[in-house]
Short mmCIF file of C-alpha atoms and ligand atoms in Angstrom, two decimals:
data_model
loop_
_atom_site.label_atom_id
_atom_site.label_comp_id
_atom_site.label_asym_id
_atom_site.label_seq_id
_atom_site.Cartn_x
_atom_site.Cartn_y
_atom_site.Cartn_z
CA MET A 36 53.13 23.87 174.70
CA GLY A 37 54.32 20.98 176.87
CA GLU A 38 57.47 20.90 178.96
CA THR A 39 60.43 22.62 177.31
CA THR A 40 64.06 21.51 177.47
CA LEU A 41 66.95 23.74 176.50
CA ILE A 42 70.44 22.40 175.82
CA ARG A 43 72.94 25.21 175.92
CA ASN A 44 76.63 25.43 175.22
CA ALA A 45 76.90 22.55 172.76
CA ARG A 46 79.07 22.30 169.64
CA TRP A 47 77.35 21.60 166.31
CA TRP A 48 78.69 18.32 164.86
CA ARG A 49 79.26 19.61 161.34
CA THR A 50 81.00 22.90 161.98
CA GLY A 51 82.10 22.91 165.60
CA GLU A 52 80.18 26.15 166.14
CA ARG A 53 78.55 26.80 169.46
CA ILE A 54 74.84 26.10 169.53
CA ASP A 55 71.87 26.08 171.88
CA LEU A 56 68.85 23.93 171.02
CA ALA A 57 65.43 23.61 172.59
CA PHE A 58 62.70 21.04 172.16
CA SER A 59 59.18 20.48 173.36
CA ASP A 60 56.42 17.96 172.58
CA GLY A 61 58.99 15.79 170.83
CA ARG A 62 60.04 18.46 168.33
CA VAL A 63 62.82 20.96 167.93
CA LEU A 64 61.70 24.51 168.65
CA ALA A 65 62.39 27.41 166.32
CA GLY A 66 63.46 29.74 169.12
CA LEU A 67 64.94 29.37 172.57
CA PRO A 68 62.54 29.62 175.52
CA PRO A 69 63.65 32.27 178.05
CA SER A 70 62.72 30.06 181.00
CA PRO A 71 62.77 26.40 179.99
CA ASP A 72 61.42 23.73 182.31
CA ARG A 73 64.73 21.90 181.99
CA LEU A 74 68.07 23.54 181.31
CA LEU A 75 70.99 21.31 180.40
CA ASP A 76 74.54 22.60 180.06
CA ALA A 77 76.44 20.61 177.42
CA GLY A 78 79.77 22.02 178.56
CA GLY A 79 81.01 22.22 174.96
CA ALA A 80 80.11 18.61 174.07
CA VAL A 81 79.19 17.76 170.47
CA LEU A 82 75.52 17.73 169.48
CA SER A 83 74.37 15.75 166.46
CA PRO A 84 71.25 14.10 165.11
CA GLY A 85 70.71 10.68 166.68
CA LEU A 86 72.86 7.91 165.22
CA VAL A 87 71.36 5.15 163.11
CA ASP A 88 72.54 1.54 163.05
CA VAL A 89 71.27 -0.38 160.04
CA HIS A 90 72.63 -3.76 161.10
CA VAL A 91 71.27 -4.89 164.46
CA HIS A 92 70.06 -8.27 165.72
CA LEU A 93 67.33 -7.60 168.30
CA ARG A 94 66.61 -11.36 168.55
CA GLU A 95 62.86 -11.12 169.02
CA PRO A 96 60.71 -13.00 168.32
CA GLY A 97 62.04 -16.22 169.76
CA GLN A 98 65.52 -15.58 171.18
CA GLY A 99 64.84 -13.36 174.15
CA HIS A 100 67.55 -15.10 176.15
CA LYS A 101 70.10 -13.36 173.87
CA GLU A 102 68.42 -9.94 173.61
CA THR A 103 64.98 -8.38 173.51
CA ILE A 104 63.63 -5.37 171.70
CA GLU A 105 63.59 -3.66 175.08
CA THR A 106 67.21 -4.43 176.03
CA GLY A 107 68.54 -4.03 172.49
CA THR A 108 67.04 -0.57 172.07
CA ARG A 109 68.26 0.42 175.55
CA ALA A 110 71.75 -0.58 174.37
CA ALA A 111 71.16 1.47 171.23
CA ALA A 112 70.26 4.54 173.29
CA ALA A 113 73.34 4.05 175.48
CA GLY A 114 75.41 4.06 172.29
CA GLY A 115 73.87 7.30 171.02
CA PHE A 116 71.49 5.64 168.55
CA THR A 117 67.92 6.83 168.12
CA ALA A 118 67.08 4.38 165.34
CA VAL A 119 68.07 0.86 164.37
CA ALA A 120 67.19 -1.42 161.48
CA CYS A 121 66.81 -4.95 162.79
CA MET A 122 67.65 -8.15 161.02
CA PRO A 123 65.04 -10.83 160.29
CA ASN A 124 67.05 -13.91 161.38
CA THR A 125 64.84 -14.41 164.43
CA GLU A 126 62.80 -17.48 165.42
CA PRO A 127 60.68 -17.54 163.39
CA PRO A 128 62.30 -15.27 160.80
CA LEU A 129 60.50 -12.04 159.90
CA ASP A 130 59.16 -13.50 156.68
CA ARG A 131 55.49 -12.51 157.03
CA ARG A 132 53.77 -9.18 157.47
CA GLU A 133 52.43 -10.28 160.87
CA TRP A 134 55.95 -10.52 162.27
CA ILE A 135 56.93 -7.11 160.90
CA GLU A 136 53.84 -5.67 162.57
CA TRP A 137 54.62 -7.55 165.79
CA VAL A 138 58.15 -6.09 165.94
CA LEU A 139 56.85 -2.58 165.31
CA THR A 140 54.20 -2.90 168.02
CA ARG A 141 56.69 -4.32 170.52
CA ALA A 142 59.13 -1.52 169.70
CA ARG A 143 56.46 1.12 170.23
CA ASP A 144 55.53 -0.40 173.59
CA ALA A 145 58.97 -1.25 174.98
CA GLY A 146 61.55 0.46 172.78
CA SER A 147 64.06 3.17 173.65
CA ALA A 148 64.80 3.82 169.97
CA ARG A 149 62.94 3.78 166.68
CA VAL A 150 62.98 0.31 165.14
CA HIS A 151 62.86 -0.32 161.39
CA PRO A 152 62.56 -4.03 160.66
CA MET A 153 63.94 -5.78 157.60
CA GLY A 154 61.94 -8.61 156.08
CA ALA A 155 63.40 -11.92 155.02
CA VAL A 156 64.12 -12.42 151.31
CA THR A 157 63.14 -16.08 151.33
CA VAL A 158 60.53 -17.96 153.35
CA GLY A 159 62.16 -19.23 156.56
CA GLN A 160 65.45 -17.83 155.18
CA ARG A 161 65.78 -21.22 153.51
CA GLY A 162 66.71 -19.84 150.11
CA GLU A 163 63.91 -21.75 148.35
CA ARG A 164 60.97 -19.40 147.85
CA LEU A 165 60.73 -15.61 147.87
CA THR A 166 58.61 -13.91 150.54
CA GLU A 167 55.86 -11.42 149.66
CA PHE A 168 57.89 -8.28 149.26
CA LEU A 169 54.97 -5.87 148.83
CA ALA A 170 53.20 -7.18 151.92
CA LEU A 171 56.39 -6.89 153.97
CA ARG A 172 56.99 -3.37 152.68
CA ASP A 173 53.42 -2.28 153.36
CA ALA A 174 53.72 -3.61 156.91
CA GLY A 175 56.81 -1.42 157.46
CA ALA A 176 59.88 -3.37 156.32
CA VAL A 177 62.58 -0.94 155.12
CA ALA A 178 64.72 -3.53 153.33
CA LEU A 179 64.95 -7.25 152.65
CA SER A 180 67.72 -9.54 153.83
CA ASP A 181 68.51 -13.16 154.63
CA ASP A 182 71.38 -11.90 156.84
CA GLY A 183 73.28 -14.64 158.58
CA LYS A 184 72.89 -16.67 155.43
CA PRO A 185 73.80 -16.04 151.81
CA ILE A 186 71.31 -16.39 148.98
CA ALA A 187 73.11 -19.28 147.37
CA SER A 188 71.14 -19.48 144.12
CA ALA A 189 72.03 -16.79 141.58
CA ALA A 190 68.62 -17.22 139.92
CA MET A 191 66.87 -16.60 143.26
CA MET A 192 69.03 -13.55 143.87
CA ARG A 193 68.23 -12.19 140.42
CA ARG A 194 64.48 -12.53 141.00
CA ALA A 195 64.82 -11.01 144.47
CA LEU A 196 66.61 -7.96 143.05
CA GLU A 197 63.93 -7.55 140.36
CA TYR A 198 60.96 -7.78 142.74
CA ALA A 199 62.67 -5.61 145.35
CA ARG A 200 63.34 -3.01 142.67
CA ASP A 201 59.62 -2.90 141.90
CA ALA A 202 58.87 -2.67 145.62
CA GLY A 203 61.40 0.17 145.97
CA LEU A 204 63.48 -1.69 148.57
CA PRO A 205 67.17 -2.59 148.73
CA ILE A 206 68.34 -6.19 149.12
CA VAL A 207 70.85 -6.32 151.98
CA CYS A 208 73.32 -9.12 151.37
CA HIS A 209 75.37 -11.30 153.66
CA GLU A 210 77.94 -12.32 151.06
CA GLU A 211 79.28 -15.82 151.51
CA ASP A 212 79.77 -18.67 149.07
CA PRO A 213 78.81 -21.65 151.24
CA THR A 214 80.93 -24.03 149.17
CA LEU A 215 84.03 -21.97 149.99
CA SER A 216 83.20 -21.32 153.66
CA ALA A 217 81.92 -24.83 154.49
CA GLY A 218 83.20 -25.97 157.88
CA GLY A 219 85.22 -22.75 158.30
CA GLN A 220 85.69 -21.36 161.80
CA MET A 221 87.76 -18.21 161.25
CA ASN A 222 89.73 -16.37 158.57
CA GLU A 223 91.95 -18.58 156.45
CA GLY A 224 95.56 -17.69 157.30
CA PRO A 225 98.48 -18.30 159.64
CA THR A 226 96.42 -17.93 162.85
CA ALA A 227 93.91 -20.55 161.69
CA THR A 228 96.81 -22.83 160.79
CA ARG A 229 98.44 -22.33 164.19
CA LEU A 230 95.17 -23.07 165.99
CA GLY A 231 94.33 -26.01 163.75
CA LEU A 232 91.01 -24.44 162.69
CA ARG A 233 89.52 -24.64 159.23
CA GLY A 234 89.68 -21.29 157.47
CA ILE A 235 87.18 -19.14 155.57
CA PRO A 236 88.98 -17.38 152.69
CA GLY A 237 88.18 -13.76 151.83
CA ALA A 238 87.17 -15.09 148.41
CA ALA A 239 84.12 -16.73 150.03
CA GLU A 240 82.86 -13.16 150.45
CA SER A 241 84.32 -11.37 147.43
CA THR A 242 83.26 -13.89 144.79
CA MET A 243 79.65 -13.49 145.97
CA VAL A 244 80.04 -9.71 145.97
CA ARG A 245 81.19 -9.92 142.32
CA ARG A 246 78.26 -12.19 141.45
CA ASP A 247 75.71 -9.94 143.08
CA VAL A 248 77.14 -6.80 141.51
CA GLU A 249 76.59 -8.45 138.11
CA LEU A 250 73.06 -9.41 139.11
CA ALA A 251 72.37 -5.85 140.30
CA ALA A 252 73.49 -4.68 136.84
CA LEU A 253 71.29 -7.26 135.12
CA SER A 254 68.20 -6.47 137.20
CA ALA A 255 68.69 -2.72 137.78
CA GLY A 256 67.99 -3.61 141.42
CA ARG A 257 69.40 -1.98 144.55
CA LEU A 258 72.04 -3.97 146.39
CA HIS A 259 73.43 -3.10 149.82
CA LEU A 260 76.47 -5.14 150.83
CA ALA A 261 76.44 -5.87 154.58
CA HIS A 262 79.47 -6.20 156.86
CA LEU A 263 82.26 -6.08 154.27
CA SER A 264 85.50 -7.43 155.67
CA CYS A 265 88.14 -7.90 152.98
CA LEU A 266 90.16 -6.09 150.36
CA GLU A 267 88.76 -7.89 147.30
CA SER A 268 85.14 -7.14 148.29
CA LEU A 269 85.98 -3.46 148.64
CA GLU A 270 87.59 -3.46 145.20
CA ALA A 271 84.43 -5.04 143.81
CA LEU A 272 82.33 -2.31 145.45
CA ARG A 273 84.65 0.34 144.02
CA ASP A 274 84.27 -1.17 140.53
CA ALA A 275 80.47 -1.26 140.90
CA LYS A 276 80.46 2.43 141.73
CA ARG A 277 82.66 3.24 138.78
CA ARG A 278 80.03 1.55 136.62
CA GLY A 279 77.33 3.71 138.18
CA LEU A 280 75.39 0.77 139.63
CA ALA A 281 72.98 1.12 142.55
CA VAL A 282 75.31 -0.74 144.91
CA THR A 283 76.23 0.46 148.41
CA GLY A 284 78.25 -1.10 151.19
CA GLU A 285 78.87 -0.98 154.91
CA THR A 286 81.60 -2.14 157.24
CA CYS A 287 81.71 -2.54 161.03
CA PRO A 288 84.00 -1.34 163.84
CA HIS A 289 85.64 -4.73 164.39
CA TYR A 290 86.95 -4.79 160.82
CA TRP A 291 88.85 -1.52 161.21
CA THR A 292 90.12 -2.21 164.74
CA LEU A 293 91.06 -5.92 164.79
CA THR A 294 92.67 -8.66 162.75
CA ASP A 295 92.30 -12.43 162.99
CA GLU A 296 95.18 -12.45 165.48
CA ALA A 297 92.60 -11.30 168.06
CA VAL A 298 91.31 -14.89 168.08
CA GLY A 299 94.52 -15.49 170.07
CA ASP A 300 93.94 -18.64 172.08
CA TYR A 301 90.50 -19.61 170.75
CA ASP A 302 88.74 -16.48 172.04
CA THR A 303 85.10 -16.87 171.01
CA HIS A 304 84.61 -13.12 171.53
CA ALA A 305 86.62 -12.63 168.35
CA ARG A 306 84.41 -15.02 166.41
CA MET A 307 81.97 -13.55 163.93
CA ASN A 308 80.89 -14.05 160.35
CA PRO A 309 82.42 -12.71 158.15
CA PRO A 310 85.49 -13.35 160.30
CA LEU A 311 88.19 -10.91 161.33
CA ARG A 312 90.71 -10.81 158.50
CA SER A 313 94.40 -10.04 157.93
CA ALA A 314 96.29 -6.78 158.54
CA ARG A 315 96.18 -6.19 154.77
CA ASP A 316 92.37 -6.39 154.81
CA ARG A 317 92.14 -4.11 157.83
CA GLU A 318 94.24 -1.52 155.97
CA ALA A 319 91.94 -1.88 152.96
CA VAL A 320 88.88 -1.29 155.17
CA LEU A 321 90.44 1.91 156.56
CA GLN A 322 91.27 3.06 153.03
CA ALA A 323 87.76 2.32 151.75
CA ILE A 324 86.20 4.26 154.62
CA ALA A 325 88.50 7.21 154.01
CA ASP A 326 88.07 7.34 150.21
CA GLY A 327 84.26 7.06 150.27
CA THR A 328 83.98 3.52 148.87
CA ILE A 329 82.20 2.54 152.08
CA ASP A 330 78.81 4.29 152.14
CA CYS A 331 77.86 3.89 155.78
CA LEU A 332 78.92 2.28 159.04
CA ALA A 333 76.94 -0.31 161.00
CA THR A 334 77.64 -2.52 164.02
CA ASP A 335 76.28 -6.02 163.22
CA HIS A 336 75.26 -6.04 166.90
CA ALA A 337 74.87 -9.81 167.42
CA PRO A 338 74.21 -10.62 171.08
CA HIS A 339 74.55 -14.21 172.33
CA ALA A 340 74.13 -15.66 175.82
CA ALA A 341 77.29 -16.20 177.90
CA ASP A 342 76.86 -19.97 178.00
CA GLU A 343 76.53 -20.08 174.21
CA LYS A 344 79.83 -18.24 173.74
CA ASP A 345 81.51 -20.20 176.53
CA GLN A 346 81.98 -23.30 174.40
CA PRO A 347 84.77 -24.74 172.29
CA PHE A 348 85.57 -22.28 169.49
CA ASP A 349 84.03 -24.33 166.71
CA ARG A 350 80.74 -24.72 168.60
CA ALA A 351 80.22 -21.12 169.76
CA PRO A 352 77.87 -19.01 167.64
CA PHE A 353 79.23 -16.26 165.39
CA GLY A 354 78.74 -12.65 166.47
CA ILE A 355 79.66 -9.83 168.84
CA VAL A 356 77.70 -6.95 170.36
CA GLY A 357 78.45 -3.49 169.03
CA LEU A 358 75.91 -0.80 169.90
CA GLU A 359 77.57 0.49 173.06
CA THR A 360 81.11 0.75 171.68
CA ALA A 361 80.46 1.89 168.09
CA LEU A 362 80.87 5.64 168.41
CA ALA A 363 83.93 5.40 170.68
CA LEU A 364 85.61 2.93 168.28
CA THR A 365 84.86 5.38 165.47
CA LEU A 366 86.27 8.38 167.29
CA THR A 367 89.31 6.55 168.70
CA PHE A 368 90.35 4.62 165.58
CA LEU A 369 88.99 6.62 162.64
CA VAL A 370 88.81 10.26 163.72
CA GLU A 371 91.76 10.59 166.11
CA PRO A 372 94.34 9.07 163.73
CA GLY A 373 93.00 11.32 160.95
CA HIS A 374 91.33 8.79 158.62
CA LEU A 375 88.11 10.82 158.83
CA SER A 376 86.96 14.22 160.03
CA LEU A 377 84.50 14.22 162.90
CA ALA A 378 81.81 15.57 160.58
CA ARG A 379 82.31 12.81 158.01
CA ALA A 380 82.33 10.13 160.73
CA ILE A 381 78.99 11.35 162.06
CA GLU A 382 77.59 11.56 158.53
CA LEU A 383 78.45 7.85 158.09
CA TRP A 384 76.36 7.05 161.19
CA THR A 385 73.46 9.42 160.43
CA GLU A 386 72.65 10.88 157.02
CA ALA A 387 74.32 8.18 154.94
CA PRO A 388 72.44 5.14 156.31
CA ARG A 389 69.18 7.12 156.36
CA ARG A 390 69.57 7.85 152.67
CA ILE A 391 70.36 4.23 151.72
CA PHE A 392 67.45 2.78 153.71
CA GLY A 393 64.98 5.57 152.93
CA LEU A 394 64.54 6.43 156.61
CA PRO A 395 63.08 9.80 157.60
CA GLU A 396 65.68 12.56 157.67
CA VAL A 397 66.74 13.86 161.08
CA SER A 398 68.21 17.31 160.74
CA LEU A 399 67.35 18.97 164.07
CA ALA A 400 65.80 21.81 162.05
CA PRO A 401 62.91 23.57 163.80
CA GLY A 402 59.71 21.51 163.77
CA THR A 403 61.47 18.20 163.12
CA PRO A 404 61.65 15.32 165.65
CA ALA A 405 64.01 15.83 168.57
CA ASP A 406 66.17 12.74 167.94
CA LEU A 407 69.65 13.73 169.07
CA VAL A 408 72.84 12.72 170.79
CA LEU A 409 75.28 14.73 172.87
CA PHE A 410 78.77 13.29 173.28
CA ASP A 411 82.17 14.30 174.58
CA PRO A 412 84.66 13.18 171.91
CA GLY A 413 87.67 13.51 174.21
CA ALA A 414 86.36 11.76 177.33
CA GLU A 415 88.11 8.46 178.09
CA TRP A 416 86.32 5.43 179.46
CA THR A 417 87.04 1.76 179.86
CA VAL A 418 84.74 -0.81 178.29
CA GLU A 419 83.10 -2.89 181.03
CA PRO A 420 80.83 -5.47 179.39
CA GLY A 421 79.16 -6.19 182.74
CA ARG A 422 77.69 -2.69 182.58
CA PHE A 423 76.20 -2.97 179.10
CA ARG A 424 72.49 -2.33 178.70
CA SER A 425 72.50 -5.10 176.15
CA ARG A 426 71.76 -8.59 177.39
CA GLY A 427 74.81 -9.65 175.35
CA ARG A 428 78.27 -9.31 176.88
CA ASN A 429 80.07 -10.86 173.94
CA THR A 430 82.59 -8.21 172.97
CA PRO A 431 86.30 -8.42 172.16
CA PHE A 432 86.71 -4.85 173.46
CA GLY A 433 86.27 -5.50 177.18
CA GLY A 434 88.96 -3.63 179.15
CA TRP A 435 89.86 -1.35 176.21
CA THR A 436 90.20 2.34 177.02
CA LEU A 437 88.42 4.40 174.37
CA ARG A 438 87.74 8.06 173.75
CA GLY A 439 84.25 9.39 173.17
CA ARG A 440 81.53 9.21 175.73
CA ILE A 441 77.78 9.51 175.22
CA LEU A 442 76.35 12.10 177.63
CA LEU A 443 72.72 12.25 176.50
CA THR A 444 70.46 10.56 173.97
CA VAL A 445 67.02 11.95 173.20
CA CYS A 446 64.49 10.19 170.97
CA GLY A 447 61.24 11.91 170.07
CA GLY A 448 61.91 14.44 172.83
CA GLU A 449 62.28 11.71 175.50
CA VAL A 450 65.60 11.19 177.27
CA THR A 451 66.52 7.60 176.43
CA PHE A 452 70.00 7.66 177.95
CA GLY A 453 72.14 9.82 180.23
CA GLY A 454 71.66 13.46 181.06
CA ASP A 455 72.95 13.00 184.59
CA GLY A 456 74.94 15.92 185.82
CA LEU A 457 74.02 18.16 182.89
CA GLU A 458 71.03 19.82 184.52
CA VAL A 459 71.51 23.34 185.84
CA ALA A 460 69.06 25.75 187.42
CA SER A 461 67.41 27.92 184.79
CA THR A 462 68.06 31.64 185.27
CA GLY A 463 64.95 32.48 183.32
CA ASP A 464 66.37 35.85 182.37
CA GLY A 465 67.34 35.04 178.79
CA ARG A 466 71.07 35.48 179.37
CA ASP A 467 71.83 32.00 178.05
CA ARG A 468 70.23 32.82 174.76
CA ALA A 469 71.95 36.13 174.21
CA ALA A 470 75.41 34.57 174.13
CA VAL A 471 75.00 32.42 171.05
CA ALA A 472 73.88 32.39 167.47
CA PRO A 473 72.84 29.03 166.05
CA PRO A 474 74.79 27.97 162.95
CA VAL A 475 73.24 28.32 159.54
CA GLU A 476 72.63 24.56 158.95
CA HIS A 477 70.51 24.39 162.02
CA HIS A 478 67.85 26.60 160.56
CA ALA A 479 68.28 25.45 156.97
O1 DOR B 1319 78.55 -12.94 163.25
C1 DOR B 1319 77.41 -12.95 162.84
N1 DOR B 1319 76.37 -13.07 163.69
N2 DOR B 1319 77.20 -12.84 161.53
C2 DOR B 1319 76.00 -12.99 161.00
O2 DOR B 1319 75.88 -12.88 159.81
C3 DOR B 1319 74.82 -13.31 161.85
C4 DOR B 1319 75.04 -12.86 163.24
C5 DOR B 1319 74.04 -13.42 164.22
O3 DOR B 1319 72.84 -13.41 163.93
O4 DOR B 1319 74.47 -13.84 165.31
#
């Protein structure tokens, strides 16, 4: 057996019970070694399987000035994530098996988290011709998406859902009717009027959600609705579930924490697509998370260079970074006010996205990969974008004080973030082990 690490005095995410956990050679051990090579004291912090973010822009190939697979996965690890699914709107887009293989190789060589690429739905994401779904799947794509762009043609979307069904993959949709959003810079509403900016109505999203739900019904395909932002889209998702369709949906931290008023005085750090919406939409997002309409959470981590964001509002690119603030925004604005239990919140960042995207389960049961995160849900910290691991600093949350701090992230048994100050001298006499009994789930 290789080097052993024992984490003692943690709290199990699902039950709050005290737990000790040991791993070696990248896997969770069945027992607890009496004299581990490394002994970490969690001090009562929460231990859970590593988080998964199924909506991340890693920007490679082609846009390494915004982010790289190396910096993006380091940001993921700093946020408690051990796996990400990355979007194919790179340069060139991930529309061929060679690019999927390239991303996987790069991630293996330089990554601090597991990377699951998505393939493009259409060649060049131009909406004209479908890519080769089976080839992309066989190369390792876990889903197909033209994220950043809608699939404007309903006929193309129908075919995509049919072929993806046969390939066993979901189609992940950026829902936007380009005829309704054309020229739009932010949410349509009083703030856009005050700033003299052209608006994007919520209906630009929700009418496409309704269309694609019908096409999912027609094709028996699997549809995953990305970054949902408004009330009417959530109602459409609710209706789809009532009909028993294979439709799932995600939302992102900015939609439950902010409204379009955050654009303030043309702040490009509050500019993303879909845009921040009204207070009514924000309430609807909270409700849909709480009542189970939303199936999983994701960040839409969209790094851009400072000089790209530092432009007039209508010229700056859409998008904000999210990996390093996601868990704290979840704990501070969903768990603390009582919209969700801690266990449910973690489920929405772990088991739920894994199920939707068919990713390997991470249970921390003995023999399974040691992909885990340790966090202190009560610890306060202030967001300092200058300290992000991400190359992107484009966040509207700079200066916010949040609760929930990542102490340690481990991926495949390797420490990918933190751990400082947790290490204690091992007594080697077995006393640490005697004090605790692992909870039932752990050994299930
Ligand atoms: O805000 C966004 N940024 N929305 C998208 O759909 C794409 C993303 C990006 O790639 O920057």
